[in-house]
PDB file of C-alpha atoms in Angstrom:
ATOM      1  CA  MET A   1     169.007 155.402 128.764  1.00 54.00           C
ATOM      2  CA  ASN A   2     170.573 152.829 131.051  1.00 62.00           C
ATOM      3  CA  THR A   3     169.418 149.260 131.548  1.00 63.00           C
ATOM      4  CA  THR A   4     168.043 149.891 135.043  1.00 61.00           C
ATOM      5  CA  ILE A   5     165.632 152.562 133.810  1.00 64.00           C
ATOM      6  CA  LEU A   6     164.433 150.353 130.956  1.00 61.00           C
ATOM      7  CA  LYS A   7     163.763 147.512 133.377  1.00 59.00           C
ATOM      8  CA  ALA A   8     161.805 149.832 135.649  1.00 59.00           C
ATOM      9  CA  ILE A   9     159.672 151.080 132.743  1.00 65.00           C
ATOM     10  CA  ALA A  10     158.979 147.511 131.568  1.00 62.00           C
ATOM     11  CA  LEU A  11     158.019 146.435 135.095  1.00 60.00           C
ATOM     12  CA  ALA A  12     155.690 149.399 135.494  1.00 63.00           C
ATOM     13  CA  ALA A  13     153.983 148.615 132.171  1.00 66.00           C
ATOM     14  CA  PHE A  14     153.609 144.990 133.187  1.00 62.00           C
ATOM     15  CA  LEU A  15     152.030 145.941 136.508  1.00 62.00           C
ATOM     16  CA  ILE A  16     149.604 148.309 134.791  1.00 70.00           C
ATOM     17  CA  LEU A  17     148.527 145.601 132.336  1.00 67.00           C
ATOM     18  CA  LEU A  18     148.120 143.117 135.183  1.00 58.00           C
ATOM     19  CA  ALA A  19     145.941 145.557 137.124  1.00 63.00           C
ATOM     20  CA  VAL A  20     143.736 146.166 134.084  1.00 60.00           C
ATOM     21  CA  ALA A  21     143.389 142.416 133.490  1.00 60.00           C
ATOM     22  CA  LEU A  22     142.472 141.775 137.126  1.00 54.00           C
ATOM     23  CA  TYR A  23     139.821 144.522 136.959  1.00 54.00           C
ATOM     24  CA  VAL A  24     138.279 143.281 133.722  1.00 54.00           C
ATOM     25  CA  TYR A  25     138.246 139.682 134.789  1.00 54.00           C
ATOM     26  CA  ARG A  26     137.396 140.280 138.441  1.00 52.00           C
ATOM     27  CA  PRO A  27     135.144 137.608 139.996  1.00 51.00           C
ATOM     28  CA  ASN A  28     131.421 138.232 139.631  1.00 53.00           C
ATOM     29  CA  HIS A  29     129.814 137.739 142.969  1.00 48.00           C
ATOM     30  CA  SER A  30     126.251 137.807 141.515  1.00 58.00           C
ATOM     31  CA  THR A  31     124.356 134.503 141.809  1.00 74.00           C
ATOM     32  CA  TYR A  32     122.453 133.283 138.796  1.00 80.00           C
ATOM     33  CA  THR A  33     119.464 131.033 139.236  1.00 84.00           C
ATOM     34  CA  ARG A  34     117.916 129.252 136.267  1.00 86.00           C
ATOM     35  CA  ILE A  35     114.181 128.617 136.350  1.00 86.00           C
ATOM     36  CA  THR A  36     111.630 127.059 134.005  1.00 87.00           C
ATOM     37  CA  VAL A  37     108.059 128.343 133.752  1.00 87.00           C
ATOM     38  CA  LEU A  38     105.044 127.309 131.723  1.00 87.00           C
ATOM     39  CA  GLY A  39     102.582 129.622 130.007  1.00 86.00           C
ATOM     40  CA  ASP A  40      99.194 128.139 129.111  1.00 85.00           C
ATOM     41  CA  SER A  41      96.387 129.920 127.289  1.00 81.00           C
ATOM     42  CA  GLN A  42      92.943 128.900 126.104  1.00 78.00           C
ATOM     43  CA  ALA A  43      90.548 130.689 123.799  1.00 75.00           C
ATOM     44  CA  LYS A  44      87.282 129.966 122.067  1.00 76.00           C
ATOM     45  CA  ILE A  45      87.732 130.622 118.369  1.00 77.00           C
ATOM     46  CA  ALA A  46      85.404 130.221 115.417  1.00 79.00           C
ATOM     47  CA  PRO A  47      86.703 127.665 112.879  1.00 84.00           C
ATOM     48  CA  ASP A  48      87.602 128.844 109.391  1.00 84.00           C
ATOM     49  CA  THR A  49      87.380 125.605 107.373  1.00 87.00           C
ATOM     50  CA  ALA A  50      84.792 122.846 106.998  1.00 90.00           C
ATOM     51  CA  VAL A  51      85.685 119.302 105.915  1.00 92.00           C
ATOM     52  CA  ILE A  52      82.803 117.189 104.584  1.00 93.00           C
ATOM     53  CA  THR A  53      83.152 113.504 103.706  1.00 94.00           C
ATOM     54  CA  PHE A  54      80.517 111.595 101.732  1.00 94.00           C
ATOM     55  CA  SER A  55      80.283 108.590  99.412  1.00 95.00           C
ATOM     56  CA  VAL A  56      78.505 107.319  96.333  1.00 95.00           C
ATOM     57  CA  VAL A  57      77.647 103.636  96.886  1.00 95.00           C
ATOM     58  CA  THR A  58      76.317 101.472  94.038  1.00 95.00           C
ATOM     59  CA  GLN A  59      75.599  97.763  93.594  1.00 94.00           C
ATOM     60  CA  GLY A  60      75.275  95.484  90.601  1.00 93.00           C
ATOM     61  CA  LYS A  61      75.255  91.833  89.557  1.00 93.00           C
ATOM     62  CA  GLN A  62      78.447  92.392  87.571  1.00 94.00           C
ATOM     63  CA  ALA A  63      81.449  94.376  88.773  1.00 94.00           C
ATOM     64  CA  VAL A  64      81.497  96.492  85.636  1.00 94.00           C
ATOM     65  CA  ASP A  65      77.816  97.371  86.059  1.00 94.00           C
ATOM     66  CA  ALA A  66      78.349  98.592  89.618  1.00 94.00           C
ATOM     67  CA  GLN A  67      81.471 100.465  88.551  1.00 94.00           C
ATOM     68  CA  GLN A  68      79.866 102.227  85.581  1.00 95.00           C
ATOM     69  CA  GLN A  69      76.810 103.188  87.590  1.00 95.00           C
ATOM     70  CA  ASN A  70      79.065 104.594  90.311  1.00 94.00           C
ATOM     71  CA  ALA A  71      81.168 106.550  87.805  1.00 94.00           C
ATOM     72  CA  THR A  72      78.053 108.201  86.353  1.00 94.00           C
ATOM     73  CA  LYS A  73      76.678 109.205  89.736  1.00 94.00           C
ATOM     74  CA  SER A  74      80.068 110.330  91.063  1.00 94.00           C
ATOM     75  CA  GLU A  75      80.556 112.642  88.089  1.00 94.00           C
ATOM     76  CA  ALA A  76      77.118 114.145  88.714  1.00 94.00           C
ATOM     77  CA  VAL A  77      77.949 114.670  92.382  1.00 94.00           C
ATOM     78  CA  LYS A  78      81.264 116.308  91.466  1.00 93.00           C
ATOM     79  CA  LYS A  79      79.565 118.779  89.134  1.00 93.00           C
ATOM     80  CA  ALA A  80      76.865 119.560  91.677  1.00 93.00           C
ATOM     81  CA  VAL A  81      79.401 120.309  94.420  1.00 93.00           C
ATOM     82  CA  GLU A  82      81.539 122.403  92.065  1.00 92.00           C
ATOM     83  CA  ALA A  83      78.488 124.501  91.217  1.00 91.00           C
ATOM     84  CA  ILE A  84      77.923 125.239  94.901  1.00 89.00           C
ATOM     85  CA  THR A  85      81.582 126.017  95.637  1.00 89.00           C
ATOM     86  CA  ALA A  86      82.655 127.800  92.445  1.00 86.00           C
ATOM     87  CA  ASP A  87      83.397 131.117  94.177  1.00 86.00           C
ATOM     88  CA  ALA A  88      84.981 129.676  97.340  1.00 84.00           C
ATOM     89  CA  LYS A  89      88.418 128.364  98.294  1.00 87.00           C
ATOM     90  CA  THR A  90      87.713 124.670  97.915  1.00 87.00           C
ATOM     91  CA  GLU A  91      89.519 121.353  97.655  1.00 89.00           C
ATOM     92  CA  ILE A  92      87.577 118.364  96.300  1.00 91.00           C
ATOM     93  CA  LYS A  93      89.404 115.037  96.335  1.00 92.00           C
ATOM     94  CA  THR A  94      88.742 111.301  96.272  1.00 91.00           C
ATOM     95  CA  SER A  95      89.736 110.014  99.713  1.00 91.00           C
ATOM     96  CA  ASN A  96      88.838 106.349  99.122  1.00 93.00           C
ATOM     97  CA  TYR A  97      87.623 104.038  96.362  1.00 94.00           C
ATOM     98  CA  SER A  98      86.686 100.363  96.711  1.00 93.00           C
ATOM     99  CA  LEU A  99      85.026  97.557  94.749  1.00 94.00           C
ATOM    100  CA  ASN A 100      84.036  94.512  96.806  1.00 93.00           C
ATOM    101  CA  PRO A 101      82.026  91.348  96.127  1.00 92.00           C
ATOM    102  CA  GLU A 102      78.861  90.699  98.134  1.00 89.00           C
ATOM    103  CA  GLN A 103      78.938  87.065  99.199  1.00 85.00           C
ATOM    104  CA  ASP A 104      76.491  84.572 100.656  1.00 81.00           C
ATOM    105  CA  TYR A 105      78.083  82.932 103.717  1.00 75.00           C
ATOM    106  CA  TYR A 106      74.930  81.208 105.013  1.00 71.00           C
ATOM    107  CA  SER A 107      74.228  78.561 102.386  1.00 63.00           C
ATOM    108  CA  GLY A 108      76.399  75.957 104.101  1.00 67.00           C
ATOM    109  CA  LYS A 109      78.594  75.743 101.026  1.00 73.00           C
ATOM    110  CA  MET A 110      81.451  77.717  99.574  1.00 76.00           C
ATOM    111  CA  PRO A 111      80.714  81.476  99.646  1.00 79.00           C
ATOM    112  CA  LYS A 112      78.769  82.536  96.599  1.00 83.00           C
ATOM    113  CA  ILE A 113      79.139  85.975  94.996  1.00 85.00           C
ATOM    114  CA  LEU A 114      75.720  87.618  94.815  1.00 88.00           C
ATOM    115  CA  GLY A 115      76.872  90.906  93.336  1.00 93.00           C
ATOM    116  CA  TYR A 116      79.340  93.754  93.715  1.00 94.00           C
ATOM    117  CA  GLU A 117      79.451  97.006  95.642  1.00 95.00           C
ATOM    118  CA  VAL A 118      81.449 100.075  94.634  1.00 95.00           C
ATOM    119  CA  ARG A 119      82.120 102.930  97.077  1.00 96.00           C
ATOM    120  CA  ASN A 120      83.626 106.237  95.936  1.00 95.00           C
ATOM    121  CA  THR A 121      84.380 108.479  98.922  1.00 95.00           C
ATOM    122  CA  VAL A 122      84.923 112.213  98.389  1.00 94.00           C
ATOM    123  CA  THR A 123      86.260 114.801 100.827  1.00 94.00           C
ATOM    124  CA  VAL A 124      85.420 118.470 100.364  1.00 93.00           C
ATOM    125  CA  SER A 125      87.262 121.248 102.229  1.00 91.00           C
ATOM    126  CA  ILE A 126      85.807 124.744 102.007  1.00 90.00           C
ATOM    127  CA  ASP A 127      86.450 128.092 103.667  1.00 88.00           C
ATOM    128  CA  LYS A 128      82.833 129.297 103.421  1.00 87.00           C
ATOM    129  CA  LEU A 129      81.136 127.588 106.353  1.00 87.00           C
ATOM    130  CA  ASP A 130      77.678 128.757 105.363  1.00 86.00           C
ATOM    131  CA  ARG A 131      77.855 126.500 102.296  1.00 88.00           C
ATOM    132  CA  VAL A 132      78.057 123.211 104.227  1.00 90.00           C
ATOM    133  CA  GLY A 133      74.333 122.491 104.276  1.00 89.00           C
ATOM    134  CA  ALA A 134      74.022 123.393 100.603  1.00 90.00           C
ATOM    135  CA  ILE A 135      76.895 121.058  99.697  1.00 92.00           C
ATOM    136  CA  ILE A 136      75.234 118.164 101.512  1.00 92.00           C
ATOM    137  CA  ASP A 137      71.921 118.828  99.775  1.00 91.00           C
ATOM    138  CA  ALA A 138      73.536 119.179  96.346  1.00 91.00           C
ATOM    139  CA  ALA A 139      75.600 116.008  96.765  1.00 93.00           C
ATOM    140  CA  THR A 140      72.712 113.835  97.952  1.00 92.00           C
ATOM    141  CA  THR A 141      70.419 115.175  95.242  1.00 91.00           C
ATOM    142  CA  ALA A 142      73.015 114.270  92.608  1.00 92.00           C
ATOM    143  CA  GLY A 143      73.572 110.727  93.905  1.00 92.00           C
ATOM    144  CA  ALA A 144      75.654 110.635  97.105  1.00 93.00           C
ATOM    145  CA  ASN A 145      73.984 108.207  99.502  1.00 91.00           C
ATOM    146  CA  SER A 146      76.369 108.037 102.473  1.00 91.00           C
ATOM    147  CA  ILE A 147      77.570 110.953 104.617  1.00 91.00           C
ATOM    148  CA  GLN A 148      80.562 110.003 106.778  1.00 91.00           C
ATOM    149  CA  GLY A 149      80.718 113.246 108.712  1.00 88.00           C
ATOM    150  CA  ILE A 150      81.633 116.921 108.992  1.00 89.00           C
ATOM    151  CA  GLN A 151      84.485 118.538 110.866  1.00 87.00           C
ATOM    152  CA  PHE A 152      85.148 122.205 111.483  1.00 87.00           C
ATOM    153  CA  VAL A 153      88.832 123.082 111.861  1.00 83.00           C
ATOM    154  CA  ILE A 154      91.127 126.047 112.358  1.00 78.00           C
ATOM    155  CA  GLY A 155      93.857 126.417 109.745  1.00 70.00           C
ATOM    156  CA  GLU A 156      97.523 126.330 110.797  1.00 66.00           C
ATOM    157  CA  ASN A 157      98.066 129.835 109.389  1.00 67.00           C
ATOM    158  CA  SER A 158      95.065 131.303 111.172  1.00 69.00           C
ATOM    159  CA  PRO A 159      95.844 134.553 113.084  1.00 72.00           C
ATOM    160  CA  ALA A 160      93.996 133.000 116.013  1.00 70.00           C
ATOM    161  CA  GLN A 161      96.786 130.442 116.452  1.00 72.00           C
ATOM    162  CA  GLY A 162      99.394 133.201 116.696  1.00 77.00           C
ATOM    163  CA  ALA A 163      97.285 135.192 119.143  1.00 78.00           C
ATOM    164  CA  ALA A 164      96.937 132.176 121.451  1.00 79.00           C
ATOM    165  CA  LEU A 165     100.697 131.564 121.316  1.00 82.00           C
ATOM    166  CA  ALA A 166     101.473 135.206 122.129  1.00 85.00           C
ATOM    167  CA  LEU A 167      99.131 135.073 125.130  1.00 86.00           C
ATOM    168  CA  ALA A 168     100.849 131.927 126.437  1.00 87.00           C
ATOM    169  CA  THR A 169     104.275 133.588 126.042  1.00 88.00           C
ATOM    170  CA  GLN A 170     103.162 136.681 127.945  1.00 89.00           C
ATOM    171  CA  GLN A 171     101.818 134.507 130.731  1.00 89.00           C
ATOM    172  CA  ALA A 172     105.111 132.578 130.996  1.00 88.00           C
ATOM    173  CA  LYS A 173     107.091 135.838 131.106  1.00 90.00           C
ATOM    174  CA  ALA A 174     104.847 137.238 133.847  1.00 89.00           C
ATOM    175  CA  LYS A 175     105.385 134.081 135.925  1.00 89.00           C
ATOM    176  CA  ALA A 176     109.167 134.334 135.505  1.00 89.00           C
ATOM    177  CA  GLU A 177     109.141 137.996 136.558  1.00 89.00           C
ATOM    178  CA  SER A 178     107.073 137.149 139.630  1.00 90.00           C
ATOM    179  CA  VAL A 179     109.547 134.432 140.650  1.00 88.00           C
ATOM    180  CA  ALA A 180     112.481 136.794 140.112  1.00 87.00           C
ATOM    181  CA  ALA A 181     110.847 139.528 142.206  1.00 89.00           C
ATOM    182  CA  SER A 182     110.091 137.110 145.033  1.00 89.00           C
ATOM    183  CA  LEU A 183     113.797 136.146 145.133  1.00 85.00           C
ATOM    184  CA  GLY A 184     114.895 139.771 145.118  1.00 86.00           C
ATOM    185  CA  GLY A 185     116.424 139.569 141.663  1.00 86.00           C
ATOM    186  CA  LYS A 186     115.670 140.198 138.024  1.00 87.00           C
ATOM    187  CA  ILE A 187     115.695 138.325 134.730  1.00 87.00           C
ATOM    188  CA  VAL A 188     119.010 138.787 132.934  1.00 86.00           C
ATOM    189  CA  ARG A 189     118.427 136.623 129.887  1.00 85.00           C
ATOM    190  CA  VAL A 190     116.057 134.169 128.248  1.00 86.00           C
ATOM    191  CA  VAL A 191     117.935 130.916 127.752  1.00 86.00           C
ATOM    192  CA  GLN A 192     115.365 129.030 125.697  1.00 83.00           C
ATOM    193  CA  THR A 193     111.762 129.206 124.531  1.00 83.00           C
ATOM    194  CA  ILE A 194     109.950 125.978 123.761  1.00 84.00           C
ATOM    195  CA  GLU A 195     106.631 126.073 121.974  1.00 80.00           C
ATOM    196  CA  GLY A 196     104.122 123.443 122.942  1.00 69.00           C
ATOM    197  CA  GLY A 197     100.534 123.033 121.975  1.00 54.00           C
ATOM    198  CA  VAL A 198      97.384 121.044 122.250  1.00 49.00           C
ATOM    199  CA  PRO A 199      95.360 120.303 119.091  1.00 50.00           C
ATOM    200  CA  PRO A 200      92.106 122.240 119.022  1.00 49.00           C
ATOM    201  CA  GLN A 201      89.098 120.340 120.241  1.00 48.00           C
ATOM    202  CA  MET A 202      87.158 119.190 117.204  1.00 45.00           C
ATOM    203  CA  VAL A 203      83.549 120.332 117.060  1.00 43.00           C
ATOM    204  CA  ASP A 204      81.064 118.129 115.239  1.00 43.00           C
ATOM    205  CA  ALA A 205      78.425 119.739 113.100  1.00 42.00           C
ATOM    206  CA  ASP A 206      75.097 120.531 114.725  1.00 42.00           C
ATOM    207  CA  TYR A 207      72.395 119.255 112.391  1.00 37.00           C
ATOM    208  CA  TYR A 208      69.747 120.854 114.554  1.00 34.00           C
ATOM    209  CA  GLY A 209      71.026 124.383 114.323  1.00 35.00           C
ATOM    210  CA  SER A 210      69.393 127.370 112.730  1.00 33.00           C
ATOM    211  CA  ALA A 211      68.403 127.001 109.108  1.00 33.00           C
ATOM    212  CA  ASN A 212      69.817 130.490 108.568  1.00 35.00           C
ATOM    213  CA  ALA A 213      73.309 128.961 108.577  1.00 35.00           C
ATOM    214  CA  THR A 214      72.590 127.261 105.253  1.00 35.00           C
ATOM    215  CA  ALA A 215      73.904 128.962 102.142  1.00 36.00           C
ATOM    216  CA  ASN A 216      71.560 130.846  99.887  1.00 37.00           C
ATOM    217  CA  THR A 217      71.878 128.897  96.655  1.00 36.00           C
ATOM    218  CA  ALA A 218      69.573 130.991  94.534  1.00 35.00           C
ATOM    219  CA  GLY A 219      70.980 131.470  91.055  1.00 37.00           C
ATOM    220  CA  LEU A 220      73.423 128.551  91.277  1.00 38.00           C
ATOM    221  CA  ALA A 221      73.539 125.888  88.576  1.00 40.00           C
ATOM    222  CA  ILE A 222      72.138 123.092  90.756  1.00 39.00           C
ATOM    223  CA  ASP A 223      68.383 122.984  91.105  1.00 45.00           C
ATOM    224  CA  MET A 224      67.595 122.723  94.818  1.00 41.00           C
ATOM    225  CA  LYS A 225      63.912 121.809  95.033  1.00 48.00           C
ATOM    226  CA  ARG A 226      63.843 120.770  98.671  1.00 47.00           C
ATOM    227  CA  GLU A 227      61.560 122.810 100.895  1.00 54.00           C
ATOM    228  CA  ILE A 228      63.748 122.100 103.941  1.00 65.00           C
ATOM    229  CA  ARG A 229      67.511 122.460 103.629  1.00 71.00           C
ATOM    230  CA  THR A 230      70.079 120.820 105.854  1.00 70.00           C
ATOM    231  CA  PRO A 231      70.899 123.173 108.771  1.00 70.00           C
ATOM    232  CA  VAL A 232      74.519 123.080 109.968  1.00 70.00           C
ATOM    233  CA  GLN A 233      76.245 125.273 112.556  1.00 69.00           C
ATOM    234  CA  ALA A 234      79.986 125.461 113.081  1.00 69.00           C
ATOM    235  CA  GLY A 235      80.014 126.676 116.686  1.00 69.00           C
ATOM    236  CA  GLU A 236      83.395 127.411 118.290  1.00 74.00           C
ATOM    237  CA  GLN A 237      86.554 125.483 119.132  1.00 73.00           C
ATOM    238  CA  ILE A 238      88.777 125.667 122.172  1.00 76.00           C
ATOM    239  CA  VAL A 239      92.337 126.448 121.074  1.00 77.00           C
ATOM    240  CA  ARG A 240      95.054 125.879 123.678  1.00 79.00           C
ATOM    241  CA  SER A 241      98.687 126.968 123.392  1.00 83.00           C
ATOM    242  CA  GLN A 242     101.608 126.326 125.727  1.00 86.00           C
ATOM    243  CA  VAL A 243     105.057 127.956 125.969  1.00 87.00           C
ATOM    244  CA  ILE A 244     107.937 126.787 128.179  1.00 87.00           C
ATOM    245  CA  LEU A 245     110.317 129.612 129.115  1.00 86.00           C
ATOM    246  CA  ILE A 246     113.790 128.985 130.595  1.00 88.00           C
ATOM    247  CA  VAL A 247     115.409 132.110 132.076  1.00 88.00           C
ATOM    248  CA  ASP A 248     118.386 133.112 134.217  1.00 87.00           C
ATOM    249  CA  ILE A 249     117.755 135.292 137.264  1.00 88.00           C
ATOM    250  CA  ALA A 250     120.451 137.453 138.841  1.00 86.00           C
ATOM    251  CA  ILE A 251     120.123 137.607 142.628  1.00 80.00           C
TER     252      ILE A 251
END
């Protein structure tokens, strides 16, 4: 085979490869538009956890007297609460402890120590909301003499949180599709999804709710002799989720 024929074959192969390359890498005349949309959902959801904070406060002429008295009462309160919450998912912890002198600042002289005050603050978290009133009654009967408050919360792993997030995502996607349709195009890819959120609105306990919300403590170790038990209702919380969706639209 002579040189001329070989050159012709090589040139033909080169032209074929060039044509294929030009076809594969031909310019794309489609226009891509990037948009950002926000999905926002709200839902009323029943809380699944109650957080109760209360204290045992004692006083004495000597620091050790106030401390020992507080230790005795705090142990009684602990046992009383444990009896109420034995079959529930519960966390009982000391959230604060203080011993402070009580001083006389009005004698016109150097402050004089009149006695000492000890405060042992306990926080109880429980997943059985109908036990809240019973816990308060048991704690105060055993020696707790200061209730700081009650909060009802929704756990981070609650299915309700995921449902709210899914609803916000669907809303964002629907907005993006509407924008794409109005421009005569379609979504070709999701560039980024950013999860946002707003903490659920905290709901304070309603002390004037139905007494039926109080736990039935019959048969429990603590002797509840009160004729009227503390009524507490959890109510609902507003859970809000937000999702930012960034997408490319082909027009």
